[in-house]
Short mmCIF file of C-alpha atoms and ligand atoms in Angstrom, two decimals:
data_model
loop_
_atom_site.label_atom_id
_atom_site.label_comp_id
_atom_site.label_asym_id
_atom_site.label_seq_id
_atom_site.Cartn_x
_atom_site.Cartn_y
_atom_site.Cartn_z
CA MET A 98 8.10 3.09 20.49
CA GLN A 99 8.48 6.15 18.03
CA THR A 100 11.44 8.27 19.65
CA LEU A 101 10.88 11.60 20.33
CA ASN A 102 13.07 14.47 18.39
CA VAL A 103 13.58 16.81 21.29
CA VAL A 104 15.92 20.07 20.87
CA VAL A 105 16.64 22.38 24.31
CA ALA A 106 17.18 25.31 24.19
CA SER A 107 18.51 28.38 26.22
CA ARG A 108 20.58 30.88 26.93
CA SER A 109 21.66 29.36 29.98
CA ARG A 110 24.05 26.36 30.36
CA ALA A 111 23.51 25.33 32.76
CA ALA A 112 20.11 25.16 32.41
CA VAL A 113 19.75 23.51 29.44
CA ASP A 114 21.68 20.69 31.13
CA SER A 115 19.47 20.64 33.43
CA LEU A 116 16.96 20.18 31.44
CA ALA A 117 18.52 17.90 28.76
CA ALA A 118 19.20 15.47 31.94
CA CYS A 119 16.25 14.72 32.50
CA LEU A 120 14.90 13.70 29.73
CA ALA A 121 18.17 11.66 28.88
CA LYS A 122 16.64 9.35 31.48
CA HIS A 123 13.93 8.37 29.36
CA ASP A 124 14.77 6.13 26.22
CA GLU A 125 12.26 7.25 23.94
CA TYR A 126 13.59 11.02 24.28
CA LYS A 127 16.51 11.86 20.80
CA VAL A 128 17.83 15.22 23.16
CA LYS A 129 20.45 18.02 20.94
CA VAL A 130 20.83 21.27 22.69
CA ARG A 131 21.67 24.09 21.53
CA VAL A 132 22.97 27.44 23.61
CA ILE A 133 22.14 29.79 21.72
CA ALA A 134 24.56 33.00 20.86
CA ASN A 135 24.39 36.98 20.76
CA GLY A 136 22.89 37.91 18.34
CA HIS A 137 20.91 35.31 17.14
CA GLU A 138 16.72 35.19 18.07
CA ASP A 139 15.92 31.84 16.13
CA PRO A 140 16.59 29.12 18.50
CA LEU A 141 16.61 26.67 15.78
CA PHE A 142 19.57 28.09 14.32
CA GLY A 143 21.85 26.34 12.31
CA VAL A 144 20.00 23.06 13.63
CA ARG A 145 19.54 20.92 10.26
CA GLU A 146 17.13 18.31 11.00
CA LEU A 147 14.02 20.15 12.32
CA PRO A 148 12.81 18.36 15.84
CA ASP A 149 9.24 17.05 17.17
CA LEU A 150 9.77 19.32 19.80
CA LEU A 151 11.33 22.56 21.34
CA LEU A 152 11.36 22.87 24.99
CA LEU A 153 12.78 26.82 25.72
CA HIS A 154 14.27 28.15 28.00
CA TYR A 155 13.15 31.16 28.65
CA SER A 156 14.50 34.02 30.37
CA THR A 157 13.28 37.87 30.85
CA GLY A 158 14.12 40.17 28.19
CA SER A 159 16.31 38.20 25.70
CA SER A 160 13.89 38.03 21.81
CA GLU A 161 13.10 34.09 20.79
CA LEU A 162 10.48 34.36 22.19
CA ASN A 163 8.92 37.30 20.21
CA TYR A 164 11.00 36.10 17.10
CA LEU A 165 8.69 32.43 17.77
CA ALA A 166 5.58 34.79 17.94
CA GLU A 167 5.55 36.85 15.19
CA ASN A 168 7.40 34.20 12.75
CA GLY A 169 5.16 31.40 13.51
CA LEU A 170 6.15 27.81 14.57
CA ARG A 171 7.67 25.74 11.90
CA GLU A 172 5.34 23.18 10.61
CA LYS A 173 4.96 20.21 13.29
CA LEU A 174 7.73 21.61 16.00
CA ALA A 175 6.15 21.05 19.29
CA LEU A 176 7.32 23.54 21.72
CA ILE A 177 7.54 24.35 25.17
CA VAL A 178 8.07 26.77 27.25
CA CYS A 179 9.95 27.22 31.02
CA GLY A 180 10.06 30.57 31.55
CA PRO A 181 9.59 33.83 34.50
CA LEU A 182 5.42 32.71 36.43
CA ASP A 183 5.57 36.80 37.19
CA ASP A 184 6.37 37.87 33.36
CA PRO A 185 3.52 37.73 32.15
CA ASP A 186 4.85 39.46 28.22
CA ALA A 187 6.55 36.00 28.31
CA MET A 188 3.67 33.90 29.08
CA ARG A 189 1.59 36.20 26.27
CA LEU A 190 4.32 35.20 24.01
CA ALA A 191 5.08 31.96 24.20
CA MET A 192 0.96 31.43 23.48
CA ARG A 193 0.89 33.72 20.75
CA ALA A 194 3.90 31.28 19.33
CA GLY A 195 1.28 28.53 19.62
CA ALA A 196 3.41 26.70 22.85
CA ARG A 197 1.67 24.19 24.21
CA ASP A 198 2.83 24.26 28.48
CA TYR A 199 3.97 26.67 30.00
CA LEU A 200 6.45 25.59 32.86
CA PRO A 201 7.80 27.83 35.59
CA ASP A 202 11.61 27.83 34.67
CA ASN A 203 12.41 25.85 38.10
CA THR A 204 9.97 23.83 37.22
CA SER A 205 9.96 19.38 38.95
CA GLU A 206 11.14 16.63 37.13
CA SER A 207 8.15 15.62 37.19
CA ASP A 208 6.50 18.13 35.82
CA LEU A 209 8.52 18.88 32.76
CA ILE A 210 7.92 14.81 31.57
CA ALA A 211 4.54 14.94 31.92
CA SER A 212 4.47 17.55 29.73
CA VAL A 213 7.13 15.87 27.19
CA ALA A 214 5.13 13.01 27.73
CA ARG A 215 1.58 14.33 26.20
CA VAL A 216 3.52 15.78 22.88
CA HIS A 217 4.76 12.57 22.33
CA GLU A 218 1.41 10.64 22.97
CA ASP A 219 -0.08 13.14 20.49
CA MET A 220 2.83 12.77 17.94
CA GLN A 221 1.60 9.33 17.73
CA ARG A 222 -1.60 9.63 17.86
CA ALA A 223 -1.06 11.19 14.26
CA ARG A 224 1.38 9.57 12.46
CA THR A 225 -0.54 5.92 13.23
CA SER A 226 -3.71 8.06 12.20
CA ALA A 227 -1.81 9.61 8.78
CA ALA A 228 -0.59 5.77 8.32
CA ALA A 229 -0.80 4.74 4.80
CA LYS A 230 -4.15 3.64 3.39
CA LEU A 231 -4.66 -0.54 2.34
CA ILE A 232 -7.24 -0.01 -1.18
CA VAL A 233 -7.45 -4.11 -2.00
CA VAL A 234 -8.88 -4.39 -5.93
CA VAL A 235 -11.54 -7.51 -7.30
CA ASN A 236 -13.22 -8.31 -9.99
CA GLY A 237 -17.08 -9.49 -9.41
CA LYS A 238 -15.72 -11.87 -12.39
CA GLY A 239 -12.79 -12.31 -14.22
CA GLY A 240 -12.31 -10.02 -16.86
CA SER A 241 -13.90 -6.79 -15.14
CA GLY A 242 -10.18 -5.11 -15.30
CA ALA A 243 -9.91 -5.22 -11.78
CA SER A 244 -6.44 -6.11 -13.01
CA PHE A 245 -6.26 -2.64 -15.12
CA LEU A 246 -7.69 0.13 -12.85
CA ALA A 247 -5.38 -1.63 -9.78
CA THR A 248 -2.67 -0.40 -11.63
CA ASN A 249 -3.84 2.31 -12.79
CA PHE A 250 -5.29 3.48 -10.34
CA ALA A 251 -2.45 2.97 -8.55
CA HIS A 252 -0.24 5.10 -11.15
CA SER A 253 -2.72 7.80 -10.80
CA LEU A 254 -2.17 7.65 -6.79
CA VAL A 255 1.75 8.15 -7.93
CA VAL A 256 1.02 11.27 -9.85
CA ASP A 257 -1.85 13.04 -9.08
CA GLY A 258 -1.50 12.95 -5.58
CA GLY A 259 2.13 12.34 -5.19
CA ALA A 260 1.85 9.97 -2.41
CA ARG A 261 4.26 7.40 -2.27
CA VAL A 262 2.64 3.28 -3.66
CA THR A 263 3.44 0.01 -3.37
CA LEU A 264 1.29 -2.14 -5.62
CA ILE A 265 1.38 -5.45 -4.94
CA ASP A 266 0.04 -8.74 -6.31
CA LEU A 267 -1.58 -10.98 -4.86
CA ASP A 268 -2.66 -13.88 -8.10
CA LEU A 269 0.10 -15.89 -6.20
CA GLN A 270 0.28 -18.11 -9.08
CA PHE A 271 -0.40 -15.94 -12.39
CA GLY A 272 0.30 -12.44 -11.43
CA GLY A 273 0.63 -10.19 -14.38
CA LEU A 274 1.24 -6.35 -13.19
CA PHE A 275 4.18 -6.20 -14.18
CA ARG A 276 2.87 -6.64 -17.67
CA TYR A 277 0.54 -3.49 -17.29
CA LEU A 278 4.02 -1.12 -16.09
CA ASP A 279 6.30 -2.95 -18.64
CA LEU A 280 9.30 -4.33 -16.21
CA LYS A 281 11.07 -6.97 -14.75
CA PRO A 282 10.81 -8.06 -11.38
CA LYS A 283 13.59 -10.90 -10.89
CA VAL A 284 11.86 -10.77 -6.87
CA GLY A 285 8.62 -10.05 -5.03
CA ILE A 286 6.02 -11.33 -3.08
CA LEU A 287 7.65 -14.35 -2.26
CA GLN A 288 10.80 -13.29 -1.75
CA ALA A 289 8.68 -10.85 0.42
CA LEU A 290 7.69 -14.04 2.06
CA GLU A 291 10.04 -15.50 3.25
CA SER A 292 12.32 -12.69 4.67
CA ALA A 293 8.63 -11.63 6.19
CA HIS A 294 10.16 -11.35 9.84
CA GLU A 295 13.62 -8.77 9.65
CA LEU A 296 12.48 -6.53 6.73
CA ASP A 297 13.39 -3.41 6.83
CA GLU A 298 13.25 -0.27 4.68
CA VAL A 299 16.60 -1.22 2.80
CA SER A 300 15.19 -4.89 1.88
CA ALA A 301 11.13 -4.11 1.71
CA GLN A 302 12.05 -1.25 -1.20
CA ALA A 303 14.41 -4.45 -2.64
CA PHE A 304 12.07 -6.53 -3.22
CA THR A 305 10.45 -4.26 -4.99
CA CYS A 306 10.75 -2.30 -8.67
CA GLU A 307 10.37 1.02 -10.02
CA HIS A 308 8.23 2.26 -12.41
CA SER A 309 9.84 5.06 -13.74
CA SER A 310 6.56 7.62 -12.13
CA GLY A 311 7.73 6.38 -8.37
CA LEU A 312 4.83 4.14 -8.49
CA ARG A 313 6.55 0.36 -6.92
CA LEU A 314 5.57 -2.74 -7.65
CA LEU A 315 6.03 -5.43 -5.38
CA ALA A 316 5.29 -8.32 -7.82
CA ALA A 317 3.97 -11.99 -8.38
CA PRO A 318 7.03 -13.16 -10.47
CA SER A 319 5.11 -16.82 -11.75
CA LYS A 320 8.38 -18.92 -11.97
CA PHE A 321 7.21 -20.72 -8.70
CA LEU A 322 3.62 -22.46 -8.55
CA THR A 323 2.04 -20.69 -5.23
CA MET A 324 -0.56 -22.23 -3.33
CA ALA A 325 -2.30 -19.60 -1.60
CA ASP A 326 -2.67 -21.73 1.42
CA SER A 327 0.99 -22.10 2.31
CA VAL A 328 1.61 -18.08 2.89
CA SER A 329 2.41 -18.09 6.67
CA ILE A 330 -0.37 -15.54 7.68
CA ASP A 331 1.69 -14.21 10.38
CA LYS A 332 4.55 -13.60 7.70
CA LEU A 333 1.90 -12.22 5.19
CA GLU A 334 1.19 -9.96 8.05
CA ALA A 335 4.56 -8.47 8.67
CA VAL A 336 5.20 -8.00 5.16
CA MET A 337 1.64 -6.14 4.78
CA ASP A 338 2.83 -3.87 7.36
CA SER A 339 5.93 -2.96 6.02
CA TYR A 340 4.78 -1.72 3.00
CA LEU A 341 1.92 0.13 4.76
CA SER A 342 4.64 2.13 6.66
CA LEU A 343 6.42 2.82 3.39
CA ASN A 344 4.18 4.40 2.05
CA ASP A 345 0.73 6.53 1.86
CA TYR A 346 -1.23 4.25 0.10
CA VAL A 347 -0.37 0.38 -0.60
CA VAL A 348 -2.56 -0.90 -3.30
CA ALA A 349 -3.27 -5.26 -4.23
CA ASP A 350 -5.23 -6.36 -6.95
CA SER A 351 -6.77 -9.39 -5.60
CA PRO A 352 -8.31 -12.53 -7.16
CA ALA A 353 -11.71 -12.51 -6.86
CA ARG A 354 -11.41 -16.31 -4.79
CA LEU A 355 -11.62 -15.98 -0.80
CA ASP A 356 -8.62 -18.45 0.73
CA ALA A 357 -6.65 -17.47 3.70
CA VAL A 358 -4.18 -14.85 1.70
CA THR A 359 -7.20 -12.45 -0.10
CA GLU A 360 -9.43 -13.12 3.52
CA LEU A 361 -6.11 -11.33 5.71
CA CYS A 362 -6.03 -8.53 3.00
CA PHE A 363 -9.63 -8.00 2.78
CA SER A 364 -10.42 -8.06 6.55
CA ARG A 365 -6.93 -5.57 6.71
CA ALA A 366 -8.71 -2.89 4.40
CA ASP A 367 -9.38 0.39 4.41
CA PHE A 368 -11.20 0.35 0.78
CA ILE A 369 -11.75 -2.01 -0.86
CA MET A 370 -13.17 -1.28 -4.81
CA LEU A 371 -15.53 -3.92 -6.72
CA ILE A 372 -15.34 -4.22 -9.86
CA THR A 373 -17.59 -5.27 -11.72
CA GLN A 374 -19.11 -4.31 -15.51
CA GLN A 375 -22.74 -2.83 -17.00
CA SER A 376 -23.72 -7.35 -17.78
CA LEU A 377 -26.17 -9.12 -16.46
CA PRO A 378 -23.88 -11.69 -14.86
CA HIS A 379 -21.27 -9.23 -13.92
CA ILE A 380 -24.05 -8.39 -11.58
CA GLN A 381 -25.07 -11.29 -10.68
CA ASP A 382 -21.75 -12.40 -9.96
CA SER A 383 -20.35 -9.51 -7.99
CA ALA A 384 -23.99 -9.07 -5.73
CA ARG A 385 -22.55 -13.01 -4.98
CA GLN A 386 -19.30 -11.49 -4.15
CA ILE A 387 -20.23 -8.50 -1.74
CA GLN A 388 -22.34 -10.91 0.11
CA LEU A 389 -18.99 -12.72 0.47
CA LEU A 390 -16.84 -10.31 1.57
CA THR A 391 -20.22 -9.07 4.16
CA SER A 392 -21.52 -11.93 5.58
CA GLU A 393 -18.03 -14.60 5.63
CA VAL A 394 -15.37 -12.10 6.04
CA GLY A 395 -17.62 -9.38 7.40
CA ILE A 396 -16.28 -6.51 6.16
CA SER A 397 -18.58 -3.37 6.55
CA LYS A 398 -21.22 -2.79 3.47
CA GLN A 399 -19.89 0.96 4.17
CA ARG A 400 -15.90 -0.09 2.98
CA ILE A 401 -16.78 -1.26 0.47
CA SER A 402 -17.34 0.80 -3.25
CA VAL A 403 -18.49 0.02 -6.40
CA VAL A 404 -16.55 0.59 -9.37
CA VAL A 405 -18.70 0.48 -13.24
CA ASN A 406 -15.71 -0.68 -15.40
CA ARG A 407 -16.24 -0.39 -19.03
CA TRP A 408 -19.25 2.10 -18.38
CA SER A 409 -21.75 3.44 -21.32
CA ALA A 410 -24.28 5.23 -21.31
CA ASN A 411 -26.65 3.47 -24.01
CA ALA A 412 -26.44 0.11 -22.26
CA GLU A 413 -29.40 -1.53 -21.27
CA ILE A 414 -28.89 -1.53 -17.82
CA GLN A 415 -28.28 1.15 -15.83
CA ALA A 416 -26.96 2.77 -12.57
CA ASP A 417 -30.25 2.99 -10.56
CA ASP A 418 -30.26 -1.21 -11.66
CA ILE A 419 -26.95 -2.25 -10.36
CA LYS A 420 -28.00 0.19 -7.73
CA LYS A 421 -30.67 -1.44 -6.85
CA ALA A 422 -29.76 -5.00 -7.38
CA LEU A 423 -26.08 -4.60 -5.27
CA ARG A 424 -28.08 -2.19 -2.87
CA VAL A 425 -25.43 0.43 -3.16
CA ASP A 426 -26.23 4.10 -2.35
CA GLU A 427 -23.50 4.69 -5.40
CA LEU A 428 -21.64 4.26 -7.62
CA PHE A 429 -18.16 4.57 -9.75
CA THR A 430 -18.05 4.68 -13.20
CA VAL A 431 -14.66 4.30 -15.35
CA PRO A 432 -15.85 4.37 -19.46
CA ASN A 433 -15.32 2.23 -22.34
CA SER A 434 -12.31 3.35 -24.27
CA TYR A 435 -10.58 0.73 -26.34
CA LYS A 436 -8.14 1.64 -28.56
CA ILE A 437 -6.67 3.48 -24.63
CA ALA A 438 -6.98 0.57 -22.58
CA THR A 439 -5.48 -1.86 -25.38
CA GLU A 440 -2.57 0.68 -26.35
CA SER A 441 -1.65 0.30 -23.47
CA ILE A 442 -1.73 -2.64 -22.05
CA ASN A 443 0.24 -3.70 -25.01
CA ALA A 444 2.96 -1.34 -23.92
CA GLY A 445 2.78 -1.44 -21.38
CA ILE A 446 2.33 2.17 -20.77
CA PRO A 447 -0.12 3.15 -17.89
CA VAL A 448 -3.39 4.86 -19.45
CA ALA A 449 -2.08 8.67 -17.69
CA GLU A 450 0.72 8.47 -19.57
CA ILE A 451 -0.54 8.17 -23.09
CA SER A 452 -3.39 11.06 -22.53
CA ARG A 453 -3.73 13.12 -19.24
CA THR A 454 -6.81 14.18 -20.56
CA ALA A 455 -8.90 10.83 -22.48
CA PRO A 456 -12.30 10.19 -20.27
CA LEU A 457 -10.79 7.06 -19.28
CA THR A 458 -7.25 8.36 -17.61
CA LYS A 459 -9.92 10.89 -16.28
CA GLY A 460 -11.74 8.35 -15.03
CA ILE A 461 -9.64 6.45 -12.93
CA ARG A 462 -8.37 9.61 -11.82
CA LYS A 463 -11.76 10.51 -10.19
CA LEU A 464 -11.66 7.67 -8.44
CA GLN A 465 -9.44 9.35 -5.67
CA ALA A 466 -12.61 10.04 -4.38
CA ILE A 467 -12.61 6.75 -2.64
CA VAL A 468 -9.88 7.34 -0.78
CA ASP A 469 -10.23 10.88 -0.25
CA ASP A 470 -10.03 11.19 3.87
CA PRO A 471 -13.27 13.30 4.73
CA ASP A 472 -10.70 14.47 7.79
CA ASN A 473 -8.12 16.18 6.77
CA LYS A 474 -10.57 18.68 4.60
CA PRO A 475 -10.05 21.62 5.32
CA ASP A 476 -12.31 23.45 8.25
CA PRO A 477 -13.72 26.77 6.75
CA GLY A 478 -11.92 28.32 9.71
CA PHE A 479 -8.59 27.77 8.39
CA LEU A 480 -9.50 28.70 4.97
CA GLN A 481 -11.38 31.93 6.76
CA ARG A 482 -7.82 32.63 7.51
CA LEU A 483 -6.03 32.11 4.39
CA MET A 484 -7.68 33.59 1.52
CA PRO A 485 -10.24 36.08 3.86
CA ASN A 486 -11.25 38.71 0.37
CA PHE A 487 -12.04 34.99 -1.01
CA LEU A 488 -14.66 33.15 1.06
CA GLY A 489 -15.58 37.50 1.87
CA GLY A 490 -14.30 37.33 5.80
N1 ADP B 199 -11.73 0.92 -19.71
C1 ADP B 199 -11.99 -0.18 -20.05
N2 ADP B 199 -12.83 -0.01 -21.16
C2 ADP B 199 -11.39 -0.32 -22.27
N3 ADP B 199 -10.81 -2.27 -22.73
C3 ADP B 199 -10.97 -2.68 -20.51
C4 ADP B 199 -11.76 -1.84 -19.95
N4 ADP B 199 -10.15 -2.05 -18.30
C5 ADP B 199 -9.96 -3.29 -18.84
N5 ADP B 199 -10.33 -3.03 -20.51
C6 ADP B 199 -9.71 -4.95 -20.58
O1 ADP B 199 -10.62 -5.97 -20.54
C7 ADP B 199 -9.60 -6.80 -20.67
C8 ADP B 199 -8.62 -7.42 -18.19
O2 ADP B 199 -8.56 -6.81 -17.43
P1 ADP B 199 -8.38 -7.08 -16.34
O3 ADP B 199 -7.99 -6.44 -15.28
O4 ADP B 199 -6.85 -8.13 -16.91
O5 ADP B 199 -9.26 -7.95 -15.73
P2 ADP B 199 -9.65 -8.75 -14.04
O6 ADP B 199 -8.31 -7.74 -13.17
O7 ADP B 199 -10.46 -7.79 -13.57
O8 ADP B 199 -9.20 -10.21 -14.51
C9 ADP B 199 -7.91 -6.03 -20.10
O9 ADP B 199 -7.02 -6.51 -21.45
C10 ADP B 199 -8.22 -4.64 -20.38
O10 ADP B 199 -7.90 -4.39 -21.40
MG1 MG B 200 -6.89 -10.07 -12.70
#
């Protein structure tokens, strides 16, 4: 369980001590107290690390609630006020400040804990739903460009989206993603698997190598022959959990074959990008891959996005043919750009660092639509508030 950091603030030392004592009985709350001195209106004045919750004990006539109502709560800070029940002004100010609850200043311990527990639950829920997304990239046929696109897509999430991203090379035998980024890993996924159950933030990061863009790679150096079937699934789960907890996105480049390793990753994936090309053999193999993923691994088709790489508007097979053959409603395309792709691969430089505006770079950037979460789009009410003129409100 994640701890809830609480600051208990009041002008009265006795009040902070008694509220803090109730919370301190619960291990999941980490409590700091603050006695507000004369002259300070901001109850968090001088607090360096913003807590998750401010529990403010308020007495009529002091100015903290007014300050919070006027200045607004800082992002992600929850507020609970304990104050007099016969003070409607205080309640109104608490409401304006965005308080989650208004408790009587002589609140019972159980009411206080129930109120704090609600904030804690909401915070945990928000953290899990904001957890990292796993994107598994796989080809329908060898050579379609899965490894190339996985690397450049992960790079784009970092440089265009400002996200924390780890790219994982799941090809335990022939993995070569490090070459696409000109990195020289000494350790990688095999060492991470050996320490799977002891991984913490520091050791997990130490098994990756960092590209100058900030993208991290958990590589699969090919010095050792590793059979996917000898990998413990328990350990692989722990490794995945660990990198998911450290990132906004984990992008895994997967071999096409189904084995214990790839099956686990496919089944845990939030999004699967199936990379194919505009030729009959590519389409036939991709149809077979989709069928395996849906019927053997039990993945819902909505989680699979088809990306047609090396797209050309003049090819004989066009989008509608591919949609029909693969039974999908939507296709993503990445243009054929032999020159810049070759230059990128030979030099180990992501395409966006060769050109920000090349059609290939733009095509890769557009793949972000696959992972855009519709729930994260601001609602119109929010926009209306921010830009009333723009929206004519
Ligand atoms: N959009 C593209 N335009 C031109 N060449 C590409 C493109 N995408 C990939 N390639 C070329 O295809 C080759 C195979 O790509 P790779 O990522 O190794 O495929 P896969 O992982 O699917 O086997 C790469 O060497 C790269 O030069
Ligand atoms: Mg590959």
